[in-house]
PDB file of C-alpha atoms in Angstrom:
ATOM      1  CA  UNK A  19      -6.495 -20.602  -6.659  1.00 94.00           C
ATOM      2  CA  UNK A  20      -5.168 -17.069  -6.899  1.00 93.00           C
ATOM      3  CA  UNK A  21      -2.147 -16.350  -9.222  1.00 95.00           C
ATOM      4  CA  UNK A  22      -1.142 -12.712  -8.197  1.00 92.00           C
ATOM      5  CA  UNK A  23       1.719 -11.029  -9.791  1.00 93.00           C
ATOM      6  CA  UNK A  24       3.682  -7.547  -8.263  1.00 90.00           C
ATOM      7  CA  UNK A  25       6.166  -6.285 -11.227  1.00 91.00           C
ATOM      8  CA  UNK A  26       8.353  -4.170  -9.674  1.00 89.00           C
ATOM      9  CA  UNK A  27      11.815  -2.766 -11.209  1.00 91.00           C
ATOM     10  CA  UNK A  28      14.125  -5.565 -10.229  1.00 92.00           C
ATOM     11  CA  UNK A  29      11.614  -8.170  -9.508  1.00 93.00           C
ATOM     12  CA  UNK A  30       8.068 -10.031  -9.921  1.00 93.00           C
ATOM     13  CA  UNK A  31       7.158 -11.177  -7.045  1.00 92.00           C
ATOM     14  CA  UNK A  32       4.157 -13.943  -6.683  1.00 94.00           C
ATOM     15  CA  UNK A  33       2.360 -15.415  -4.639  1.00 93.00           C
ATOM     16  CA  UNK A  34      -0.565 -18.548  -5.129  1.00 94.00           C
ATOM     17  CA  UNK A  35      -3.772 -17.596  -2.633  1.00 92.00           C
ATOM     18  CA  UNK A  36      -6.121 -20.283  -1.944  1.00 92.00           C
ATOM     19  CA  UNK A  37      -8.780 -18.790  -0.633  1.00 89.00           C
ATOM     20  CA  UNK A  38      -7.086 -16.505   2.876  1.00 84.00           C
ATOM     21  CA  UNK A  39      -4.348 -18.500   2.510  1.00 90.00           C
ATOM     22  CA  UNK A  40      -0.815 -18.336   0.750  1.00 91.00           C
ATOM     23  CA  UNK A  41      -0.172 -21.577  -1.072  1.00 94.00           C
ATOM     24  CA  UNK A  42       2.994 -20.576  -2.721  1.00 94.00           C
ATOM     25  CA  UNK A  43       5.374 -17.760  -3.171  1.00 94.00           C
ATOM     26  CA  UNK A  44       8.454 -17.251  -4.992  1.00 95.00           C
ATOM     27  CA  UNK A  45      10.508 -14.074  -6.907  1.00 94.00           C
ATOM     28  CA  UNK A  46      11.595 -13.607 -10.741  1.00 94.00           C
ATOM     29  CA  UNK A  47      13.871 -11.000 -11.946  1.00 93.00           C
ATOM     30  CA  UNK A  48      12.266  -8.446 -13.722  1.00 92.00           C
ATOM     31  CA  UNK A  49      13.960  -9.181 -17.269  1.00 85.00           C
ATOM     32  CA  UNK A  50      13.656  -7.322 -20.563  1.00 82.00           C
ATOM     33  CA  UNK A  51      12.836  -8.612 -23.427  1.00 88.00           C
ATOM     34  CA  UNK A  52      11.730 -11.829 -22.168  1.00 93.00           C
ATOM     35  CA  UNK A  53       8.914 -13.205 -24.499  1.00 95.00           C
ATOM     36  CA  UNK A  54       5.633 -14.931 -23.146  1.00 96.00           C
ATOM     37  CA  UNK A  55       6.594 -18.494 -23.362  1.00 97.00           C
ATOM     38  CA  UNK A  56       9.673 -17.743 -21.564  1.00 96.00           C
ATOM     39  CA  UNK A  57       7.565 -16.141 -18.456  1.00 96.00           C
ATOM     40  CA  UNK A  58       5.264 -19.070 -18.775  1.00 97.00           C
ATOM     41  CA  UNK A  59       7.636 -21.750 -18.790  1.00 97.00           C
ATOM     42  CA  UNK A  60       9.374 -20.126 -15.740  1.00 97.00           C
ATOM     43  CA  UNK A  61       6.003 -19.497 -13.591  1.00 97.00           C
ATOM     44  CA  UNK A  62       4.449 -22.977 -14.843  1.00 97.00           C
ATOM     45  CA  UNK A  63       8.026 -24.455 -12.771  1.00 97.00           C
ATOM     46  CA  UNK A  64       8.018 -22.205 -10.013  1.00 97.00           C
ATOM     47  CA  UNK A  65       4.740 -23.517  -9.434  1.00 97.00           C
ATOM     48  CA  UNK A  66       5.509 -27.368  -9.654  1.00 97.00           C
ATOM     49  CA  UNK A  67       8.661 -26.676  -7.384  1.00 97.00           C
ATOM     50  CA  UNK A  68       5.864 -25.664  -4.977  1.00 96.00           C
ATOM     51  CA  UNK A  69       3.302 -28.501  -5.972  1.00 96.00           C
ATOM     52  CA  UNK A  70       0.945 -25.935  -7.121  1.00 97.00           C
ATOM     53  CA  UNK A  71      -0.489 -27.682 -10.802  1.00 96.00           C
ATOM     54  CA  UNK A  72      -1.431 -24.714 -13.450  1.00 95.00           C
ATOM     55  CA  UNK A  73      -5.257 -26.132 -13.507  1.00 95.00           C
ATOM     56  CA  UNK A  74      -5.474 -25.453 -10.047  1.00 96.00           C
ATOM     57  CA  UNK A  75      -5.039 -21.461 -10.619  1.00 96.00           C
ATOM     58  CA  UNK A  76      -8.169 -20.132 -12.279  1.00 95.00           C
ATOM     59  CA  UNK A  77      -7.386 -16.393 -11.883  1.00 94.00           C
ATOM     60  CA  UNK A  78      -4.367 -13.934 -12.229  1.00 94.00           C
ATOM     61  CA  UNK A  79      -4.223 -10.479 -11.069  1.00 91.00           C
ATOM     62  CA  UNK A  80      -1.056  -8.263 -12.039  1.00 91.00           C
ATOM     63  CA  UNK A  81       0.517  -5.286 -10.714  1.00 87.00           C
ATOM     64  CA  UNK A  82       3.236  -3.319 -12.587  1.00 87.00           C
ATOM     65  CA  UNK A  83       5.246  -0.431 -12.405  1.00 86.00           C
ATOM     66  CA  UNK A  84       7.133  -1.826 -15.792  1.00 90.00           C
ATOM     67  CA  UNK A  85       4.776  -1.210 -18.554  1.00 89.00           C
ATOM     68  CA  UNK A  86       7.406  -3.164 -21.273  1.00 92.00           C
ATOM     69  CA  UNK A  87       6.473  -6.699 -19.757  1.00 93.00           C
ATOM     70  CA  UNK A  88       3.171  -6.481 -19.422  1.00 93.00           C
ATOM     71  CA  UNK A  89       2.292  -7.915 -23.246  1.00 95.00           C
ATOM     72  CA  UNK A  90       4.732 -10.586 -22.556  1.00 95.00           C
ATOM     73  CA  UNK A  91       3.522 -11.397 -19.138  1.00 96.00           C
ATOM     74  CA  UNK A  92       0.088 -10.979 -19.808  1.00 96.00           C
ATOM     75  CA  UNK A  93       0.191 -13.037 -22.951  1.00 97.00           C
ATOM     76  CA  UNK A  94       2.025 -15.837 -20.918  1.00 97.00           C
ATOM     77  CA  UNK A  95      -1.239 -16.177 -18.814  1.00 97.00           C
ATOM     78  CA  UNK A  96      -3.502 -16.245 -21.955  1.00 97.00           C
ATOM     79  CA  UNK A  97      -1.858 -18.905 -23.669  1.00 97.00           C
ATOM     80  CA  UNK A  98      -0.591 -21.078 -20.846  1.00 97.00           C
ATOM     81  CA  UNK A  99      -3.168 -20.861 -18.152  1.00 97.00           C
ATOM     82  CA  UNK A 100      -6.425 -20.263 -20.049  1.00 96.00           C
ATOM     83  CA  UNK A 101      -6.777 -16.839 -17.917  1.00 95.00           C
ATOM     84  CA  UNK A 102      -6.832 -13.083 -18.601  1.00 95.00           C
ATOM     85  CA  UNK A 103      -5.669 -11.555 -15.445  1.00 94.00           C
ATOM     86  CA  UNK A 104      -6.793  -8.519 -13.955  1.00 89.00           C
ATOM     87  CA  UNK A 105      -4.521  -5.752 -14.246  1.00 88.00           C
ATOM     88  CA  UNK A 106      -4.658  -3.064 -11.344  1.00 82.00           C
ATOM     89  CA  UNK A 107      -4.076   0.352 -12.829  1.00 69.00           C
ATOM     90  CA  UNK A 108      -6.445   3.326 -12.771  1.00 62.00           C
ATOM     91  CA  UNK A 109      -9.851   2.830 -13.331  1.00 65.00           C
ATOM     92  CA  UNK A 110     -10.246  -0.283 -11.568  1.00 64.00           C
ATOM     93  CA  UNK A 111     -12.649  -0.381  -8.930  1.00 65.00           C
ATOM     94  CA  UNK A 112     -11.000  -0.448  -5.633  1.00 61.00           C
ATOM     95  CA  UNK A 113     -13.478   1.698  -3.423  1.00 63.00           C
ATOM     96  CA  UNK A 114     -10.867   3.909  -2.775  1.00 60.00           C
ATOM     97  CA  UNK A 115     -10.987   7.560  -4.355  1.00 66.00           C
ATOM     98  CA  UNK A 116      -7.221   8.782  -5.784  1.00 63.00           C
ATOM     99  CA  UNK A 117      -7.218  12.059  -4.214  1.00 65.00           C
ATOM    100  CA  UNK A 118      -4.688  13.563  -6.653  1.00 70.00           C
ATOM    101  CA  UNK A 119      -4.698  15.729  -9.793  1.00 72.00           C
ATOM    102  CA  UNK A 120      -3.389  13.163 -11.962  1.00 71.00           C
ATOM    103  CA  UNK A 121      -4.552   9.769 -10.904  1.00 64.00           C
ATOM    104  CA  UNK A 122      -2.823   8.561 -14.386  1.00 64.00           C
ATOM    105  CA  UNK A 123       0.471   9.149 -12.621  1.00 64.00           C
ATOM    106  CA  UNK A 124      -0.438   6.658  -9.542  1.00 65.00           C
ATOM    107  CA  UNK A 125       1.059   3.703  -9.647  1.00 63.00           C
ATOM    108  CA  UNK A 126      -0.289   0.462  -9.681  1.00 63.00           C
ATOM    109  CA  UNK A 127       1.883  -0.388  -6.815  1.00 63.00           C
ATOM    110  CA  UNK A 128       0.484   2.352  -4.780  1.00 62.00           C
ATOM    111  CA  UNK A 129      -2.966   1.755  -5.147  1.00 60.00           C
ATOM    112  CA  UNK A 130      -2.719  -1.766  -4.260  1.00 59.00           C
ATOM    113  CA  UNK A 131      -0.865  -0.665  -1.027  1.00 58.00           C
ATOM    114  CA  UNK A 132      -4.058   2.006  -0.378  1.00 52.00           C
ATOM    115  CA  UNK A 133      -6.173  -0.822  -0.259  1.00 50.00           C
ATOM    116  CA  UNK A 134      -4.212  -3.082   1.432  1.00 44.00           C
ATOM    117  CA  UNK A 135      -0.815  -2.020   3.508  1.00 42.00           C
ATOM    118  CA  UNK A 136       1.676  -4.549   2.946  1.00 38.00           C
ATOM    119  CA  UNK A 137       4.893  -4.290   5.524  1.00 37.00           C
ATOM    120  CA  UNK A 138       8.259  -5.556   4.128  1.00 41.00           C
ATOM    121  CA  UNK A 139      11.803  -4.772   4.980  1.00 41.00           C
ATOM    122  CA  UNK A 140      11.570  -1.545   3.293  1.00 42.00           C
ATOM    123  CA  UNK A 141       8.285  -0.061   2.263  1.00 44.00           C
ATOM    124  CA  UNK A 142       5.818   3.384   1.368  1.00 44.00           C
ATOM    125  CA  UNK A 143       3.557   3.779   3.498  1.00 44.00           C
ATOM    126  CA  UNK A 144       0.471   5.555   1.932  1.00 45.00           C
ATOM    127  CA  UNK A 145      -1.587   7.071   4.315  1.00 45.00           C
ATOM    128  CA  UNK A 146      -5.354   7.195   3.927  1.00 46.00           C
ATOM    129  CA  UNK A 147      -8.188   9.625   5.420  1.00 46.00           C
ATOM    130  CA  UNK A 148     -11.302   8.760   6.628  1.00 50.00           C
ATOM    131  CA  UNK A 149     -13.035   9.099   3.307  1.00 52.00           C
ATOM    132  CA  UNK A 150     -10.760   6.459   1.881  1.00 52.00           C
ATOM    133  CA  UNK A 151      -8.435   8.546  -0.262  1.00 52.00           C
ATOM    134  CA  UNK A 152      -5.095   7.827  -0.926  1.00 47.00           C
ATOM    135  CA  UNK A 153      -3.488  11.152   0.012  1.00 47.00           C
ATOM    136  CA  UNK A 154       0.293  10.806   0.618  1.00 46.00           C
ATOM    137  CA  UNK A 155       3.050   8.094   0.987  1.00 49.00           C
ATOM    138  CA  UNK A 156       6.378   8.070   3.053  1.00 44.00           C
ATOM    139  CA  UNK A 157       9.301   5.382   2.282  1.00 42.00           C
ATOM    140  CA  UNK A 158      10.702   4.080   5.564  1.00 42.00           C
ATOM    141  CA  UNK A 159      12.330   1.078   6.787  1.00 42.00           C
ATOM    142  CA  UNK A 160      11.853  -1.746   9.192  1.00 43.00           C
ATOM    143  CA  UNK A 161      14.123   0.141  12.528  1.00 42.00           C
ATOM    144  CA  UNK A 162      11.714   3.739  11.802  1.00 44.00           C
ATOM    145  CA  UNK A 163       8.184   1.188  11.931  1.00 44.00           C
ATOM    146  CA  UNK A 164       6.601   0.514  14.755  1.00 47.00           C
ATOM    147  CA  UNK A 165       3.488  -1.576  13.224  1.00 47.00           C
ATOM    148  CA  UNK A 166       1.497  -1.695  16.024  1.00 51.00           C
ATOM    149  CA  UNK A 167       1.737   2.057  16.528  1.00 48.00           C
ATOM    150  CA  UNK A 168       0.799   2.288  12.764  1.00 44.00           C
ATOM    151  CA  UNK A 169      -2.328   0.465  12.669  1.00 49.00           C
ATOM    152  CA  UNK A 170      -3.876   1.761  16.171  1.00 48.00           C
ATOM    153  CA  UNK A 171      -2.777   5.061  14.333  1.00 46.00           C
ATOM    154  CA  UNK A 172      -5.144   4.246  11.117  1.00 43.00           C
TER     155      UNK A 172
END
């Protein structure tokens, strides 16, 4: 199984794939300084709360927009799990191109969403061209998204 991690400002957000399918999901508050035992110890319950056992996950991939957790939360993986995650930021390989002057100032968030548009209560939408660059992004929430009008759109 899959451990994938979203870091966002208030909170991580993660989710256990096996294979296509979501075995688990659950939130922690994005919390500074927190040391690596203490995100391991709070990820290694999460996941028994969800009868997920850490030997079961054999990869981590991470997405942050908070660059002062990602020792911590990277070293919790290391030394609990046995796994150095993948970290999305530029440079990985994607297949998409960022389109953009400064592709050091895209955020990991973002380029996860280019290559795969998530919709949640409130979310940017980053719209791609046929060449499979992300170009541009609009924030907008779930009564101004029609989905279905989205997709046929794209």
């Amino acid at each position: 199984m899959i451990l994938a991690l979203d870091v966002g400002n208030t909170n991580i957000t993660c989710g256990v794939f096996d294979g296509d399918t979501i075995k688990a999901s659950f939130r922690i508050t994005t919390k500074m300084p927190r040391t690596s035992d203490e995100y391991a110890m709070i990820i290694m319950t999460l996941l028994e709360k969800n009868e997920v056992s850490v030997p079961e996950i054999h990869d981590a991939i991470i997405c942050s927009v908070v660059p002062n957790i990602m020792h911590s939360l990277q070293n919790a993986l290391i030394k609990y799990f046995n796994i150095k995650p993948i970290i999305v930021g530029v440079g990985i390989k994607t297949g998409i191109r960022i389109a953009t002057s400064n592709p050091q100032q895209i955020g990991a968030d973002r380029i996860v969403d280019a290559v795969h548009i998530s919709f949640l209560p409130e979310q940017c939408i980053r719209l791609r061209s046929d060449s499979r660059r992300a170009q541009s992004g609009l924030l907008t929430g779930p009564e101004h998204l029609n989905k279905d009008a989205y997709l046929k759109a794209y």
